[in-house]
mmCIF file of N, CA and C in Angstrom:
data_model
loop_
_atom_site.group_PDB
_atom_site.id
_atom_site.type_symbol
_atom_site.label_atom_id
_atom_site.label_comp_id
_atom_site.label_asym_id
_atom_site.label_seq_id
_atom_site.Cartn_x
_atom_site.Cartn_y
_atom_site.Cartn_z
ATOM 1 N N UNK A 17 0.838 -1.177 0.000
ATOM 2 C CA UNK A 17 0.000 0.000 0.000
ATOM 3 C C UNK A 17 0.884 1.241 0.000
ATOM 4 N N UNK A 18 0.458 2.071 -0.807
ATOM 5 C CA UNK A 18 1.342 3.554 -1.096
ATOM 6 C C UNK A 18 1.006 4.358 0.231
ATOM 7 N N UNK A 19 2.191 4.905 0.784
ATOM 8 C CA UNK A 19 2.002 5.791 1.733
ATOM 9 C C UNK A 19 0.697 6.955 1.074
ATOM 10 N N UNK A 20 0.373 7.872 2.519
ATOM 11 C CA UNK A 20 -0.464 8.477 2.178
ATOM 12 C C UNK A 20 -0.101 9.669 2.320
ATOM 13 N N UNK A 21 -0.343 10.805 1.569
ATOM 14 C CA UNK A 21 -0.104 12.148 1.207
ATOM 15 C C UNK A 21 -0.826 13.075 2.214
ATOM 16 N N UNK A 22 -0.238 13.754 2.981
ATOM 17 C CA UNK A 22 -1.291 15.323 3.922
ATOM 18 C C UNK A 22 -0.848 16.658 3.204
ATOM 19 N N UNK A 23 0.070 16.784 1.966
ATOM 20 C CA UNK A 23 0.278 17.864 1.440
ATOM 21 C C UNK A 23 1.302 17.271 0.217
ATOM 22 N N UNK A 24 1.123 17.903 -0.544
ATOM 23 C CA UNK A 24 2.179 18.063 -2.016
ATOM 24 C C UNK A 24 3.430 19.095 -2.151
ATOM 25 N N UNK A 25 3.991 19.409 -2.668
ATOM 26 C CA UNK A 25 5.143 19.949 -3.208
ATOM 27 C C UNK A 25 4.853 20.048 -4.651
ATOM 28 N N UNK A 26 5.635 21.007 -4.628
ATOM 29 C CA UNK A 26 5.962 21.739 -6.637
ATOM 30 C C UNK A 26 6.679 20.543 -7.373
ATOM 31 N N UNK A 27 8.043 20.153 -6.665
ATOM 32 C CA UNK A 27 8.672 18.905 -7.224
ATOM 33 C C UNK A 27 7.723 16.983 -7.162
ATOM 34 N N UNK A 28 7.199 17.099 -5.943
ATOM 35 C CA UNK A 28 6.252 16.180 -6.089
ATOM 36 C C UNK A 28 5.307 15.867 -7.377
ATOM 37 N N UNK A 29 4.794 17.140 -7.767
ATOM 38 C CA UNK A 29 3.865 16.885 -8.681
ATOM 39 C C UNK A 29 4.766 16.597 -9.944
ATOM 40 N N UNK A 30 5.647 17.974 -9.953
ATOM 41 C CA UNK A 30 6.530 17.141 -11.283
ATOM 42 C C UNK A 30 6.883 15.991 -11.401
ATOM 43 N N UNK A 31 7.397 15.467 -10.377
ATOM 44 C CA UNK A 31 7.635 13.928 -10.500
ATOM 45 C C UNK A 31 6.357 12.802 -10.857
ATOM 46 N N UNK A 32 5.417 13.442 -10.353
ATOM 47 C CA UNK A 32 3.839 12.499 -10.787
ATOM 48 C C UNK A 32 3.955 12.957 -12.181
ATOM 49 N N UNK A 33 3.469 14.033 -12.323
ATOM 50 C CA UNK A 33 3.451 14.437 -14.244
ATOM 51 C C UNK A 33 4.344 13.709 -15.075
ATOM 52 N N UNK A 34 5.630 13.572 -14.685
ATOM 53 C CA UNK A 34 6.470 12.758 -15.552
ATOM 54 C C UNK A 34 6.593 11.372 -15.706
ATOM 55 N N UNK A 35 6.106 10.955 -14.697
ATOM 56 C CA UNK A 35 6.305 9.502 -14.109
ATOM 57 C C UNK A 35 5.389 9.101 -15.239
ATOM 58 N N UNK A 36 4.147 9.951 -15.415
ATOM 59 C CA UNK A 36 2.616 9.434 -16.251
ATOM 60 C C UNK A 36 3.217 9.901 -17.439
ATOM 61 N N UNK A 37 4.211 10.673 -18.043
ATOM 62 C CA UNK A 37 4.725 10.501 -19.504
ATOM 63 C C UNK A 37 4.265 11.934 -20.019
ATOM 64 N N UNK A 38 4.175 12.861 -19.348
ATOM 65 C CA UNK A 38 3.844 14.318 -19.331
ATOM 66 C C UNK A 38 4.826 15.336 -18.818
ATOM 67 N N UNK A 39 5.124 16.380 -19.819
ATOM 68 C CA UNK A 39 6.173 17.493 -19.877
ATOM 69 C C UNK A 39 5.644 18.202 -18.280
ATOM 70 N N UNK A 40 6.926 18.392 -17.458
ATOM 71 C CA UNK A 40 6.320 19.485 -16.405
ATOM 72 C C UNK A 40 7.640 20.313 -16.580
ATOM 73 N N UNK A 41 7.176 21.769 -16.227
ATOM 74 C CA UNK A 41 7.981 23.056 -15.993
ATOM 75 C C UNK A 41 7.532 23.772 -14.943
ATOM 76 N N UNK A 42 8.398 24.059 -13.950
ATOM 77 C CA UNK A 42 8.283 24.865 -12.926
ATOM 78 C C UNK A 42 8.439 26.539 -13.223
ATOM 79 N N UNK A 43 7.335 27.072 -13.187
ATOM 80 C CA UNK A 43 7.595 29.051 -12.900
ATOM 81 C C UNK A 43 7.151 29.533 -12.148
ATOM 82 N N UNK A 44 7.949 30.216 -11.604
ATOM 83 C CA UNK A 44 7.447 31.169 -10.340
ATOM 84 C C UNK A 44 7.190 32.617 -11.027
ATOM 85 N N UNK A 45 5.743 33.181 -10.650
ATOM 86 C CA UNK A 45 5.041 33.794 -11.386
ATOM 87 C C UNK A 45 5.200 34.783 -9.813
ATOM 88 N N UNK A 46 5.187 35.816 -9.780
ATOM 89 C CA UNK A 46 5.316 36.844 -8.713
ATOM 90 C C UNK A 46 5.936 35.799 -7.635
ATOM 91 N N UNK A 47 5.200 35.646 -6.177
ATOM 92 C CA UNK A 47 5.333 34.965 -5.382
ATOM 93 C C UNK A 47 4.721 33.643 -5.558
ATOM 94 N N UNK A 48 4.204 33.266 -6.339
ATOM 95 C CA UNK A 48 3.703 32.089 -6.251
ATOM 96 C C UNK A 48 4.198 31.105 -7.679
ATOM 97 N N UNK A 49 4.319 29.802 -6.766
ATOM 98 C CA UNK A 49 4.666 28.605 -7.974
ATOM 99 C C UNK A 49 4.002 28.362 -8.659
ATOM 100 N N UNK A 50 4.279 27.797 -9.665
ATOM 101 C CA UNK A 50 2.872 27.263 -10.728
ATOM 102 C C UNK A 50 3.965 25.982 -11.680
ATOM 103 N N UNK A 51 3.187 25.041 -11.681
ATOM 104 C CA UNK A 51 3.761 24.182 -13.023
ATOM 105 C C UNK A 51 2.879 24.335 -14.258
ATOM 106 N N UNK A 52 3.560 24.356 -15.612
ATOM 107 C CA UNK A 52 3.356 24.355 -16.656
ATOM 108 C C UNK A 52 3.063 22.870 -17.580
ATOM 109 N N UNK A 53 2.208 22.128 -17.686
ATOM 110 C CA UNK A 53 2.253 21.004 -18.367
ATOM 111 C C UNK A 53 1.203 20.974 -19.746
ATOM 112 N N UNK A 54 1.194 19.825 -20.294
ATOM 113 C CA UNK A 54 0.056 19.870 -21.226
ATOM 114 C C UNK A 54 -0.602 18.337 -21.649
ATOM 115 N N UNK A 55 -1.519 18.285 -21.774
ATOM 116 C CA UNK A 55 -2.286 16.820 -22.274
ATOM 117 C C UNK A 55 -3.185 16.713 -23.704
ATOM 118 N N UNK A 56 -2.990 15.917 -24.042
ATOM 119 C CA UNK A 56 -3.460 15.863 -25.714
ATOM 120 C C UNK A 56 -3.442 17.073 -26.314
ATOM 121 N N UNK A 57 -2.734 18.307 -26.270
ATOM 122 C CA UNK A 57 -2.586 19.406 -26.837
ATOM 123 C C UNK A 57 -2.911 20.100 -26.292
ATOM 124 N N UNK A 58 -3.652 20.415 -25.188
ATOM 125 C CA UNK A 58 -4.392 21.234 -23.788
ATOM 126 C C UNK A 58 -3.383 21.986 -23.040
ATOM 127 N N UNK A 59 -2.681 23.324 -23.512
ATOM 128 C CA UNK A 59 -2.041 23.213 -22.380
ATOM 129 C C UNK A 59 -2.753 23.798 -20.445
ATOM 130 N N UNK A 60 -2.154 23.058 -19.682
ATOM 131 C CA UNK A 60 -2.801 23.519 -18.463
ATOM 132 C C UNK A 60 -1.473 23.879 -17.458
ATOM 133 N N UNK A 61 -2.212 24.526 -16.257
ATOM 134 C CA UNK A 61 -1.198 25.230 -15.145
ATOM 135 C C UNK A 61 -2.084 24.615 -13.660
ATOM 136 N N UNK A 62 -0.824 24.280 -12.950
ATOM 137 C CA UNK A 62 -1.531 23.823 -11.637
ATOM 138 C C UNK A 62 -0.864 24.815 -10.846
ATOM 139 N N UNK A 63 -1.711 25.361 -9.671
ATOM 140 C CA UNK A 63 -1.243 26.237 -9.375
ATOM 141 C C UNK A 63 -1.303 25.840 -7.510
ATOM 142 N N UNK A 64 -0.460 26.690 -6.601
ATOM 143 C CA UNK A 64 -0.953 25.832 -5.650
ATOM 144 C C UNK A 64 -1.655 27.027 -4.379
ATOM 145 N N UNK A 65 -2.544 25.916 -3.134
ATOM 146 C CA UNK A 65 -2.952 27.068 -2.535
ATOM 147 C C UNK A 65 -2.865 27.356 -0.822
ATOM 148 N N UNK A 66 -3.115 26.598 -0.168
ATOM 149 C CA UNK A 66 -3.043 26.683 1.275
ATOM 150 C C UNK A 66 -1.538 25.940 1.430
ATOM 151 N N UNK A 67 -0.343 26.432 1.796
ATOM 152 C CA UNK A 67 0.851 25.865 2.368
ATOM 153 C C UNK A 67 1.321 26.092 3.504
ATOM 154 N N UNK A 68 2.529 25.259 3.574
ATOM 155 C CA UNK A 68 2.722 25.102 4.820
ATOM 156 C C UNK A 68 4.702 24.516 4.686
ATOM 157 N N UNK A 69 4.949 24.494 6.091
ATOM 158 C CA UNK A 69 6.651 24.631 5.134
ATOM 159 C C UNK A 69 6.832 23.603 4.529
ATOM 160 N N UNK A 70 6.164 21.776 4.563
ATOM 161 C CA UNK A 70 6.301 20.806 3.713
ATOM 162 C C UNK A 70 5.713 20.852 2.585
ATOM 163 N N UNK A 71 4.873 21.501 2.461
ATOM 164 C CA UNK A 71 4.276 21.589 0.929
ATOM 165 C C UNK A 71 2.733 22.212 0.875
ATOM 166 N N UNK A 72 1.795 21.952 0.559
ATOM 167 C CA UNK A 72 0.596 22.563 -0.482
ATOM 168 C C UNK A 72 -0.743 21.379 -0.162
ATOM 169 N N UNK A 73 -1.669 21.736 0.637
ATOM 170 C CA UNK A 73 -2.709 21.324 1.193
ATOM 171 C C UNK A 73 -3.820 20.647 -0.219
ATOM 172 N N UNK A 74 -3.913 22.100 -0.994
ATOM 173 C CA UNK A 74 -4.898 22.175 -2.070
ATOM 174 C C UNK A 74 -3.874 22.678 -3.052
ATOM 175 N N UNK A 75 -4.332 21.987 -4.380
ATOM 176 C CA UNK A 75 -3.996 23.038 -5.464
ATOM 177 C C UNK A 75 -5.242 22.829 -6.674
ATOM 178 N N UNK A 76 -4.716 23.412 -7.797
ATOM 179 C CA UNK A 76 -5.797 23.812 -8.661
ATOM 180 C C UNK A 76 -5.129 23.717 -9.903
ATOM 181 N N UNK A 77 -6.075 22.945 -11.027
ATOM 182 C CA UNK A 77 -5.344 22.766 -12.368
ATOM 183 C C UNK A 77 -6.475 23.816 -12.933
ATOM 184 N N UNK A 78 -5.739 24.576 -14.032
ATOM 185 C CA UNK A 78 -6.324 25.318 -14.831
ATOM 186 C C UNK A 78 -6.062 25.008 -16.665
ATOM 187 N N UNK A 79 -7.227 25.172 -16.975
ATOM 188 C CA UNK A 79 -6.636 25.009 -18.813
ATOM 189 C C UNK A 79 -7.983 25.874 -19.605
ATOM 190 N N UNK A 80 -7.145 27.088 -20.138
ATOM 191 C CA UNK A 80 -7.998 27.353 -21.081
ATOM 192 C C UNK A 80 -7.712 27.211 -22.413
ATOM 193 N N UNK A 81 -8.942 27.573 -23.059
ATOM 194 C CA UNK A 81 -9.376 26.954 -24.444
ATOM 195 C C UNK A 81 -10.016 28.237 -25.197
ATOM 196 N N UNK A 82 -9.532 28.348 -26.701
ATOM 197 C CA UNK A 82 -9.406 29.782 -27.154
ATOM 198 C C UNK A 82 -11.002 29.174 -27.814
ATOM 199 N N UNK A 83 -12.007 30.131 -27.376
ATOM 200 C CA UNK A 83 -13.511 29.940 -28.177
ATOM 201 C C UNK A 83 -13.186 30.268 -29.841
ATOM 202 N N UNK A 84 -14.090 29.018 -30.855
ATOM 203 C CA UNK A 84 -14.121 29.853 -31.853
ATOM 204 C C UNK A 84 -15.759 30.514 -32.319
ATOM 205 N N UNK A 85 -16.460 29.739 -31.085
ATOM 206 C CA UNK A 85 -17.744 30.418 -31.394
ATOM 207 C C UNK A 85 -18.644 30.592 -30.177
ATOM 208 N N UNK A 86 -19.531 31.419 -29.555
ATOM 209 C CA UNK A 86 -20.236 31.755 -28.790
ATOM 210 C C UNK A 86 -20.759 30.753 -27.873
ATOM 211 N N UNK A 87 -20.356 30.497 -26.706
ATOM 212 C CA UNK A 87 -20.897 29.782 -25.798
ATOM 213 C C UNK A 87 -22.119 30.416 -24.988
ATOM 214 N N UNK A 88 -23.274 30.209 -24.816
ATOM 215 C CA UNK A 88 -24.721 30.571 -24.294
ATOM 216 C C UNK A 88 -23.925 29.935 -22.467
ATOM 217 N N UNK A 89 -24.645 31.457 -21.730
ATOM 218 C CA UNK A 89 -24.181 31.728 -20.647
ATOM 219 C C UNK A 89 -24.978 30.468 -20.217
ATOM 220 N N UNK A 90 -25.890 30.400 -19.936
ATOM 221 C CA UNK A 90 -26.902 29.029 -19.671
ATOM 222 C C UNK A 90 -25.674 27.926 -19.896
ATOM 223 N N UNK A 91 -25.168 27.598 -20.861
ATOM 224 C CA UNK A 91 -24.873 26.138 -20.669
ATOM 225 C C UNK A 91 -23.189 26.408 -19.789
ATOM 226 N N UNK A 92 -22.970 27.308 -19.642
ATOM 227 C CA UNK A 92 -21.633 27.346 -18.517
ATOM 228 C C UNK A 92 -22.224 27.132 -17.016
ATOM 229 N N UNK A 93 -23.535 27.931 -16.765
ATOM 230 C CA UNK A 93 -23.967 28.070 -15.743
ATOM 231 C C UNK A 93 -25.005 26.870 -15.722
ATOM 232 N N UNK A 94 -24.868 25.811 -16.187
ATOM 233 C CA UNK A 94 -25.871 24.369 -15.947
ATOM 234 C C UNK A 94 -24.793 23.410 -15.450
ATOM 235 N N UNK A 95 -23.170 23.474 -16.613
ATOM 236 C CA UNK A 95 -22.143 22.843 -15.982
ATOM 237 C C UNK A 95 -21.603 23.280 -14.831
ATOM 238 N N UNK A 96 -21.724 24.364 -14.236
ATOM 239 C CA UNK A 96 -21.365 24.811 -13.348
ATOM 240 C C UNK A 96 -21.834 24.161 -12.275
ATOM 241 N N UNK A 97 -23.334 24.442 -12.353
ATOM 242 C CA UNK A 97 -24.185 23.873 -10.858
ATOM 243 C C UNK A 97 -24.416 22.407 -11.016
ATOM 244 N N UNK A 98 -23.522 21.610 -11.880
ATOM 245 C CA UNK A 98 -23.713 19.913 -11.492
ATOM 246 C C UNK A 98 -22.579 19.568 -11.240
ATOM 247 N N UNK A 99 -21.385 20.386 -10.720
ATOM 248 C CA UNK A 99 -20.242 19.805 -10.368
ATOM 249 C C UNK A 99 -19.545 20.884 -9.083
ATOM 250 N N UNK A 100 -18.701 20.203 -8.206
ATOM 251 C CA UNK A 100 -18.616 20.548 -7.104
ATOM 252 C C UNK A 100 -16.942 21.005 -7.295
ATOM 253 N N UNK A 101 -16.728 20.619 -7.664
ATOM 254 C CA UNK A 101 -14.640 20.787 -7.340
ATOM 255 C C UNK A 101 -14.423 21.669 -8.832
ATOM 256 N N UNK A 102 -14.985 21.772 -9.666
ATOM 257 C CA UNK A 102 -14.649 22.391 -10.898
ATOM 258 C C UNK A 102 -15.708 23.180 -11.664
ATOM 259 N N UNK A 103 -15.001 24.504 -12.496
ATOM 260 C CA UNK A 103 -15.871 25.245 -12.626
ATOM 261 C C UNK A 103 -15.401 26.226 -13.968
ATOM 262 N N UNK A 104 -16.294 26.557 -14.947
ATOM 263 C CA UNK A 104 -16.048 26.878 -16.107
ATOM 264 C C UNK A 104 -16.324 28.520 -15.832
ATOM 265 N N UNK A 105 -15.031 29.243 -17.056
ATOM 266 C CA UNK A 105 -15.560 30.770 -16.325
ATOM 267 C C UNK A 105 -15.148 31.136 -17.942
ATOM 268 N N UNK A 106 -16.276 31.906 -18.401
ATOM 269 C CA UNK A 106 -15.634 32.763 -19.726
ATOM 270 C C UNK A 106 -15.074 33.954 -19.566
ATOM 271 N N UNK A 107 -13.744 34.279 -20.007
ATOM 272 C CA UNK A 107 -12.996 35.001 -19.931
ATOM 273 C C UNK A 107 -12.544 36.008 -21.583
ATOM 274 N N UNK A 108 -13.419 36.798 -21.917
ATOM 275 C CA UNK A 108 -12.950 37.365 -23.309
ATOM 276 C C UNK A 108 -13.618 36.313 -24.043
ATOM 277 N N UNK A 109 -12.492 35.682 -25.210
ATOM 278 C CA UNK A 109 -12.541 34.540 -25.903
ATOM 279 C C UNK A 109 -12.222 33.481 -25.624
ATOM 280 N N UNK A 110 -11.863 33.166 -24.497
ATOM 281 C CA UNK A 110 -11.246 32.175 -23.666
ATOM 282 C C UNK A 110 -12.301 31.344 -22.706
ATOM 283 N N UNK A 111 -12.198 29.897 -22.808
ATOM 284 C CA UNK A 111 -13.491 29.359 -22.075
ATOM 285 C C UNK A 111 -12.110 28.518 -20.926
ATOM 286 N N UNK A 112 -12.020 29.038 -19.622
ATOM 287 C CA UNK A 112 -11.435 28.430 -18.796
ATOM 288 C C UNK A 112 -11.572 27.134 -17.958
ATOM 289 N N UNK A 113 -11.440 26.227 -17.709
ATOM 290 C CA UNK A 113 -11.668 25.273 -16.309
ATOM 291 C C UNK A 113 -11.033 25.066 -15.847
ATOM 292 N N UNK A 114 -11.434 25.234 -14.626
ATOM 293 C CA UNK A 114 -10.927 25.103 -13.331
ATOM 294 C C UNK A 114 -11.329 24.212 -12.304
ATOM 295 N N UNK A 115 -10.197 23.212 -12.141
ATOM 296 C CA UNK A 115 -10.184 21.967 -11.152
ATOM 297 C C UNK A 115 -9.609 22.106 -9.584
ATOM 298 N N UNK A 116 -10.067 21.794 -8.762
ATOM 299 C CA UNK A 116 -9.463 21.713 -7.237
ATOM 300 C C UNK A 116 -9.254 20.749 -7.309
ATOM 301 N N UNK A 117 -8.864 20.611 -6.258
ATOM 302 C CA UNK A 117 -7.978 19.460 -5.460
ATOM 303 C C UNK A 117 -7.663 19.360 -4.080
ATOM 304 N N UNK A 118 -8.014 18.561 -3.374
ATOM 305 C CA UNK A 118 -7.903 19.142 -1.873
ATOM 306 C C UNK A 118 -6.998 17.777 -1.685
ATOM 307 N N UNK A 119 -5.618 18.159 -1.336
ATOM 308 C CA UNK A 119 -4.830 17.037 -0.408
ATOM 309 C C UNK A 119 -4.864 16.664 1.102
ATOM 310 N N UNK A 120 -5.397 17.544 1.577
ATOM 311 C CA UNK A 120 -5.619 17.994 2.739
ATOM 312 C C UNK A 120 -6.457 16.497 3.682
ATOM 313 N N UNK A 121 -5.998 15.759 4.260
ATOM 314 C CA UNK A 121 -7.069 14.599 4.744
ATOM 315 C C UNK A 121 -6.125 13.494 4.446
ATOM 316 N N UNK A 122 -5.687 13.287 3.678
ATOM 317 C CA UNK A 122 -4.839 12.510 2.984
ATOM 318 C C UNK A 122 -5.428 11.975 1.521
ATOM 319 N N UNK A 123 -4.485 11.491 0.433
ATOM 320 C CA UNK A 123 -4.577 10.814 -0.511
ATOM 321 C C UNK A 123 -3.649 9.989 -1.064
ATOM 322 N N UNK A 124 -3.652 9.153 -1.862
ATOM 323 C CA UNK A 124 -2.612 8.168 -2.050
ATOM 324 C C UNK A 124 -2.001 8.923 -3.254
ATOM 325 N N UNK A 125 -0.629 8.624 -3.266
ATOM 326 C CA UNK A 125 0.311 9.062 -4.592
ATOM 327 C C UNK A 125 -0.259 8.771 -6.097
ATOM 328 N N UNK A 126 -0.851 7.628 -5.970
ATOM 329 C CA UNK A 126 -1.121 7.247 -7.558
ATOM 330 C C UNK A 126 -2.791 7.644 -7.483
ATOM 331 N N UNK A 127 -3.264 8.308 -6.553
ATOM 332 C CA UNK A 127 -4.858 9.188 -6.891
ATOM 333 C C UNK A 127 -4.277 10.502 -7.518
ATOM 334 N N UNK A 128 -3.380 11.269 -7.317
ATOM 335 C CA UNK A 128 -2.622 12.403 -7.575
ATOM 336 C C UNK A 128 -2.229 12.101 -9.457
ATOM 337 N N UNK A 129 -1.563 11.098 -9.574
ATOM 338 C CA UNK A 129 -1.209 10.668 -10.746
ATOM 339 C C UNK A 129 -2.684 10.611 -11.726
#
């Protein structure tokens, strides 16, 4: 049985991202870390949020997607209210989602993966 996780790290996750056969890049964007990765052409950013000096309680994957045609506010706001940890936000031309993640409680290494 895989030990169990109460917080993550920046290098942690890189090491999950790669392990699964996925590019990770670390940038530090003002004060805060963020990794850079991408999946089937998607690129996304995980970003992290409640820490502590071992690592990162919660974090959050983000990936937006350049619209090429009009999304009806209704169907953002129907996906919205049937899901709990993730949440679609239009931004300009840009249709965003946004995933949580709570490590916080514990989780196993290969749920992270």
């Amino acid at each position: 049985m895989s030990d169990i996780l109460q917080f993550v790290t920046p290098q942690q996750m890189i090491d999950t991202l790669q392990q699964a056969g996925y590019r990770a890049v670390i940038q530090q964007q003002e004060q805060q870390v963020q990794i850079h990765s991408a999946a089937q052409g998607l690129n996304f950013v995980i970003y992290f949020g409640q820490g502590q000096e071992e690592g990162f309680t919660d974090i959050a994957f983000s990936c937006a997607i350049k619209m090429q045609n009009q999304i009806h506010a209704n169907l953002i706001d129907g996906w919205n209210q049937q899901r709990r940890f993730s949440r679609l936000l239009k931004q300009g031309e840009w249709l965003v989602l946004v995933m949580d993640v709570l490590i916080a409680g514990g989780v196993t290494p290969t749920w992270l993966g």
